[in-house]
CSV table of C-alpha atoms and ligand atoms in Angstrom, one decimal:
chain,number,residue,atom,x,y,z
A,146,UNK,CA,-40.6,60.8,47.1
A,147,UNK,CA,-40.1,64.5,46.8
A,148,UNK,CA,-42.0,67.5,48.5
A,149,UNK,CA,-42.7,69.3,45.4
A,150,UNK,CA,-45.4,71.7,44.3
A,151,UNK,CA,-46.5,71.3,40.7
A,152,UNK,CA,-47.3,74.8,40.0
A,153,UNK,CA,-48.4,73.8,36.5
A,154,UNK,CA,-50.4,71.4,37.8
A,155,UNK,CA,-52.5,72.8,40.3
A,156,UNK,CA,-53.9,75.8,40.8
A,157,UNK,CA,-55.1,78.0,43.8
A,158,UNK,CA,-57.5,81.1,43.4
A,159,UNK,CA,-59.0,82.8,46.5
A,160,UNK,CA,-62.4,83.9,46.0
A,161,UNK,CA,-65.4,85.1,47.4
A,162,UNK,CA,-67.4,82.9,45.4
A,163,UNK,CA,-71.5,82.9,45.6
A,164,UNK,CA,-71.6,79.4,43.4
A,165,UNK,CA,-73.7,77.2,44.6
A,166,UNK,CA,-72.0,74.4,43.9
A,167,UNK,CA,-69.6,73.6,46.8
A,168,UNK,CA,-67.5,70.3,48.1
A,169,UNK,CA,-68.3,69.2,51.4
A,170,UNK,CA,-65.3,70.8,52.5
A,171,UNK,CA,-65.0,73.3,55.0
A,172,UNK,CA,-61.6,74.2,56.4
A,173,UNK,CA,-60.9,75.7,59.4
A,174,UNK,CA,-59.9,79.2,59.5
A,175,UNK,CA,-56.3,78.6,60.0
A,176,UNK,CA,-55.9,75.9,58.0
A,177,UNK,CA,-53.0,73.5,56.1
A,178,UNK,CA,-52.8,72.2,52.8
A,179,UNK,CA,-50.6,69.5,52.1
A,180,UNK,CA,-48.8,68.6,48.9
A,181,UNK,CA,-47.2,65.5,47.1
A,182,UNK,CA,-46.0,64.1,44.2
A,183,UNK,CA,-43.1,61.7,42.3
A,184,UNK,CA,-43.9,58.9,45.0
A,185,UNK,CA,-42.6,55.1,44.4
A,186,UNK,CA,-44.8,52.7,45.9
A,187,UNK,CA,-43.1,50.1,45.9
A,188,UNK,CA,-40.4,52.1,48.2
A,189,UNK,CA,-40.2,53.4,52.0
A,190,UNK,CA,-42.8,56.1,52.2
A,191,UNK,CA,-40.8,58.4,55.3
A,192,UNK,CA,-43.1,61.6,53.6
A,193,UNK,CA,-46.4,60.6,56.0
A,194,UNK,CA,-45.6,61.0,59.2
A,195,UNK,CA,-44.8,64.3,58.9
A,196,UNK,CA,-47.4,65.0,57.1
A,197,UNK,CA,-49.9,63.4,59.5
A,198,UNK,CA,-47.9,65.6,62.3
A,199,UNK,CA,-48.5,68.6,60.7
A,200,UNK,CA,-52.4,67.9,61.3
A,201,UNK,CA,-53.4,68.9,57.4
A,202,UNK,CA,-57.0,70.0,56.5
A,203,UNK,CA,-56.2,68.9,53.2
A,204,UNK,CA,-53.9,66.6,50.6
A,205,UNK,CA,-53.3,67.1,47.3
A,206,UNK,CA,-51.5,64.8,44.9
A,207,UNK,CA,-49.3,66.5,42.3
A,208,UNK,CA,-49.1,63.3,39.9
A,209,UNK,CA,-46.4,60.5,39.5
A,210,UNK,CA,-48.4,59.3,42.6
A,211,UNK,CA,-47.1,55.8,41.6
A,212,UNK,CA,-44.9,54.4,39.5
A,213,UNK,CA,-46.3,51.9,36.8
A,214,UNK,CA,-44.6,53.0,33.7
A,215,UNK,CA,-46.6,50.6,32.0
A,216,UNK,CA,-49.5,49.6,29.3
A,217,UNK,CA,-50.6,46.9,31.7
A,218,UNK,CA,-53.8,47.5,33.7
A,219,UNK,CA,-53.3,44.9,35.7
A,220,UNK,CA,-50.0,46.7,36.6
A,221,UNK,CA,-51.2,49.7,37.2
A,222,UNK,CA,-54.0,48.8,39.1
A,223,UNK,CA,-51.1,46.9,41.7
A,224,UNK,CA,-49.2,49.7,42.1
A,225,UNK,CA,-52.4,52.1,43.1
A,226,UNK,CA,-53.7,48.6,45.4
A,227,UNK,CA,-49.6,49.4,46.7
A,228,UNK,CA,-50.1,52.6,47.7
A,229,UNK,CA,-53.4,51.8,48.7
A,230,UNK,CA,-52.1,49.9,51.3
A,231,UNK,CA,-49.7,51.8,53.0
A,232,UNK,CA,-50.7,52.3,56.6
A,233,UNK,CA,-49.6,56.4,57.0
A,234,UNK,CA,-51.3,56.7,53.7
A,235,UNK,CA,-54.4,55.3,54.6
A,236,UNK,CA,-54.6,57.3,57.8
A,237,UNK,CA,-54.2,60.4,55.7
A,238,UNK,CA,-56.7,59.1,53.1
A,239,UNK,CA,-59.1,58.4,56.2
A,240,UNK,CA,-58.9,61.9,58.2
A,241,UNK,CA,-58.6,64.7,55.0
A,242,UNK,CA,-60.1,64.7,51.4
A,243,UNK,CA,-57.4,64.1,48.9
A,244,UNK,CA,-57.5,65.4,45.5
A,245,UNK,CA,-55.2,65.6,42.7
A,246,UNK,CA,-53.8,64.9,39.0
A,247,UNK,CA,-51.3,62.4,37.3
A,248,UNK,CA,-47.9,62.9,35.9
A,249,UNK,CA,-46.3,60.7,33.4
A,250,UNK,CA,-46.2,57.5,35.7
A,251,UNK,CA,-48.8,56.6,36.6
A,252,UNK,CA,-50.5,57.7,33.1
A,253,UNK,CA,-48.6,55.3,32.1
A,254,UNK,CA,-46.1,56.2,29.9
A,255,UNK,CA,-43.2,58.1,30.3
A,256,UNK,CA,-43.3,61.7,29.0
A,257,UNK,CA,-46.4,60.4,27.6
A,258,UNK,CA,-49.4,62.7,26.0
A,259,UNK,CA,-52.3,62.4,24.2
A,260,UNK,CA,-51.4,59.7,22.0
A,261,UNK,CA,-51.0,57.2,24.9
A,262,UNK,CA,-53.1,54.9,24.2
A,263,UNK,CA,-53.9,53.2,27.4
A,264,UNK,CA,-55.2,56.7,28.5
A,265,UNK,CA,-58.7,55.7,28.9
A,266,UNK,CA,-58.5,52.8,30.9
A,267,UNK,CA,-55.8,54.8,32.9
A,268,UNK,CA,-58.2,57.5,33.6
A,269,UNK,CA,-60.6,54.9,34.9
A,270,UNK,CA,-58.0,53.5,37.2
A,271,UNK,CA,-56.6,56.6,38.2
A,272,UNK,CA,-60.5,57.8,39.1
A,273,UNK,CA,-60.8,54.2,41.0
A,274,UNK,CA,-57.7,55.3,42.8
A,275,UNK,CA,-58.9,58.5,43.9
A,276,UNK,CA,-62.5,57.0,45.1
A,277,UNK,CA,-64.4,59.0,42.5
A,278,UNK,CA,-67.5,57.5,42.5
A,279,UNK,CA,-69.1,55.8,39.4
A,280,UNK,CA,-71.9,58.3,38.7
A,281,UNK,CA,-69.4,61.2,38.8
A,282,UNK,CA,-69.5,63.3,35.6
A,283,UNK,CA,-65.5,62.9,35.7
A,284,UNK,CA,-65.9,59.2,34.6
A,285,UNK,CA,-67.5,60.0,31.2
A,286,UNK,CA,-65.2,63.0,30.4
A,287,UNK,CA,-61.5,63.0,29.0
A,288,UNK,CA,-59.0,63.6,31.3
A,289,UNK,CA,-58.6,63.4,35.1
A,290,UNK,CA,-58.8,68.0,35.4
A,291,UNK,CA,-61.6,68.9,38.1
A,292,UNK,CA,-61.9,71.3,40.5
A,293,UNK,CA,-63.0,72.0,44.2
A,294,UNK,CA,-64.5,74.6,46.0
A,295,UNK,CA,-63.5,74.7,49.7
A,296,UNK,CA,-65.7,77.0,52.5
A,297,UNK,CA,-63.4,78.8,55.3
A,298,UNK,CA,-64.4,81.0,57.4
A,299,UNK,CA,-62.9,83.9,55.1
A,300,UNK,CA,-64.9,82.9,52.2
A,301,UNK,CA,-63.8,80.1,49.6
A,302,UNK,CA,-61.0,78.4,47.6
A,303,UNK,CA,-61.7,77.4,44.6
A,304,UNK,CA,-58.7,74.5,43.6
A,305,UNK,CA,-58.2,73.9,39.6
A,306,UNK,CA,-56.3,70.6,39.6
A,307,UNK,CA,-54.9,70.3,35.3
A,308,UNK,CA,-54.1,67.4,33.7
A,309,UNK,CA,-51.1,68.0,31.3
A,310,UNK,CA,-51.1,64.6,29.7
A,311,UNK,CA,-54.2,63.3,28.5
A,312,UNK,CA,-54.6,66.5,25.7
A,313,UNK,CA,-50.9,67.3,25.6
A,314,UNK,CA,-49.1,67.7,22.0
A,315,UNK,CA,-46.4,65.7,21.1
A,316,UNK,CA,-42.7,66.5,21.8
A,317,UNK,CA,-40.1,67.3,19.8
A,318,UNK,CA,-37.3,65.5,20.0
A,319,UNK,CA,-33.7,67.3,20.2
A,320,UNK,CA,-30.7,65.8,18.5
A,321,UNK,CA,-28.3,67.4,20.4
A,322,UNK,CA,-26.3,65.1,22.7
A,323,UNK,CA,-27.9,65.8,26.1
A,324,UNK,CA,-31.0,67.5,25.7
A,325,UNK,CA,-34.4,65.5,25.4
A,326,UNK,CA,-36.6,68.2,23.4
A,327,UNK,CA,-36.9,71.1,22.0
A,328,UNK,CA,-38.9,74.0,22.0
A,329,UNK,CA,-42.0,73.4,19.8
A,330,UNK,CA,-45.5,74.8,19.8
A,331,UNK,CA,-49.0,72.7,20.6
A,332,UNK,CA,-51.4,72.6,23.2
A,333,UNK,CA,-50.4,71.3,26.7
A,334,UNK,CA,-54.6,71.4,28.0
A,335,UNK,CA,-56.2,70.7,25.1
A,336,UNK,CA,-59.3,73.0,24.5
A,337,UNK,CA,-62.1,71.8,26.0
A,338,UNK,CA,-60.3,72.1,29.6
B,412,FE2,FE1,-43.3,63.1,35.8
């Protein structure tokens, strides 16, 4: 597991926003936002615990959050019931909201994009994984991007979370001895996100 922030991924704005629709979120004014990604659940987990210490307000998942790698769903849906059931996770999962997006992994295919072609039923799971309920509006639209808006007492955060797989163009392959792509132009969001 790494501590790293997938700037791509996830997006912060600070706004004074007069929307009406909010999360039941409110965060206190000094408040901590946690971050994680590339996490192997089927390995020791040391990340939690300081985590937990650090008394977050809030968790966000930065994708990979398992490691499936596969066009199973009875695989991936193990390794999400894996994580799942990790004790420090589940105290996490049980005192914050958690939000967040998928990397390659657990979508299912490495370096995968749009052409994956478990990416519906992935989407599902990955929605089943992150407790979104059935009615949401996120379980009839493509991809797993969404956002939040959080109240503090200095006004609110809005959170874009992206998906970069589900719309993303195909890679070009490089034939040069150790390099995996090259350079080549196509959409990463797809347009409707
Ligand atoms: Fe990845």
């Amino acid at each position: 597991m790494k501590y790293l922030l997938r700037f791509l991924s996830i997006f912060f704005l600070l706004a004074s926003c007069g929307s009406s629709k909010t999360t039941n979120v409110k965060l206190e004014a000094d408040y901590t936002i946690a971050f994680g990604s590339c996490n192997r659940e089927d390995e020791d987990q040391p990340l939690w615990e300081p985590i937990l210490a650090n008394d977050p307000d809030l968790f966000l998942w930065g994708g990979d959050n398992v490691y499936a790698d596969t066009d199973d769903p009875e695989v991936l849906e193990k390794a999400y019931q894996q994580q799942l059931s990790n004790p420090n996770y589940l105290k996490l999962l049980n005192s914050v909201p958690v939000f967040g997006t998928w990397d390659d992994h657990d979508y299912g295919q490495n370096d995968g994009g749009k052409n994956w072609h478990l990416k519906e039923t992935s989407q599902q799971l990955f929605l089943d994984f992150m407790n979104v309920p059935e009615n949401s509006p996120r379980r009839s639209r493509e991809g797993v991007y969404h956002s939040e808006l959080l109240e503090t007492e200095q006004g609110s955060i809005k959170v874009i979370i992206l998906d970069t797989r589900y719309f993303r163009d195909t890679l070009q392959k490089s034939n040069e001895p150790g390099k995996r792509y090259e350079p080549s132009e196509g959409s990463i969001l797809g347009e409707q996100q």
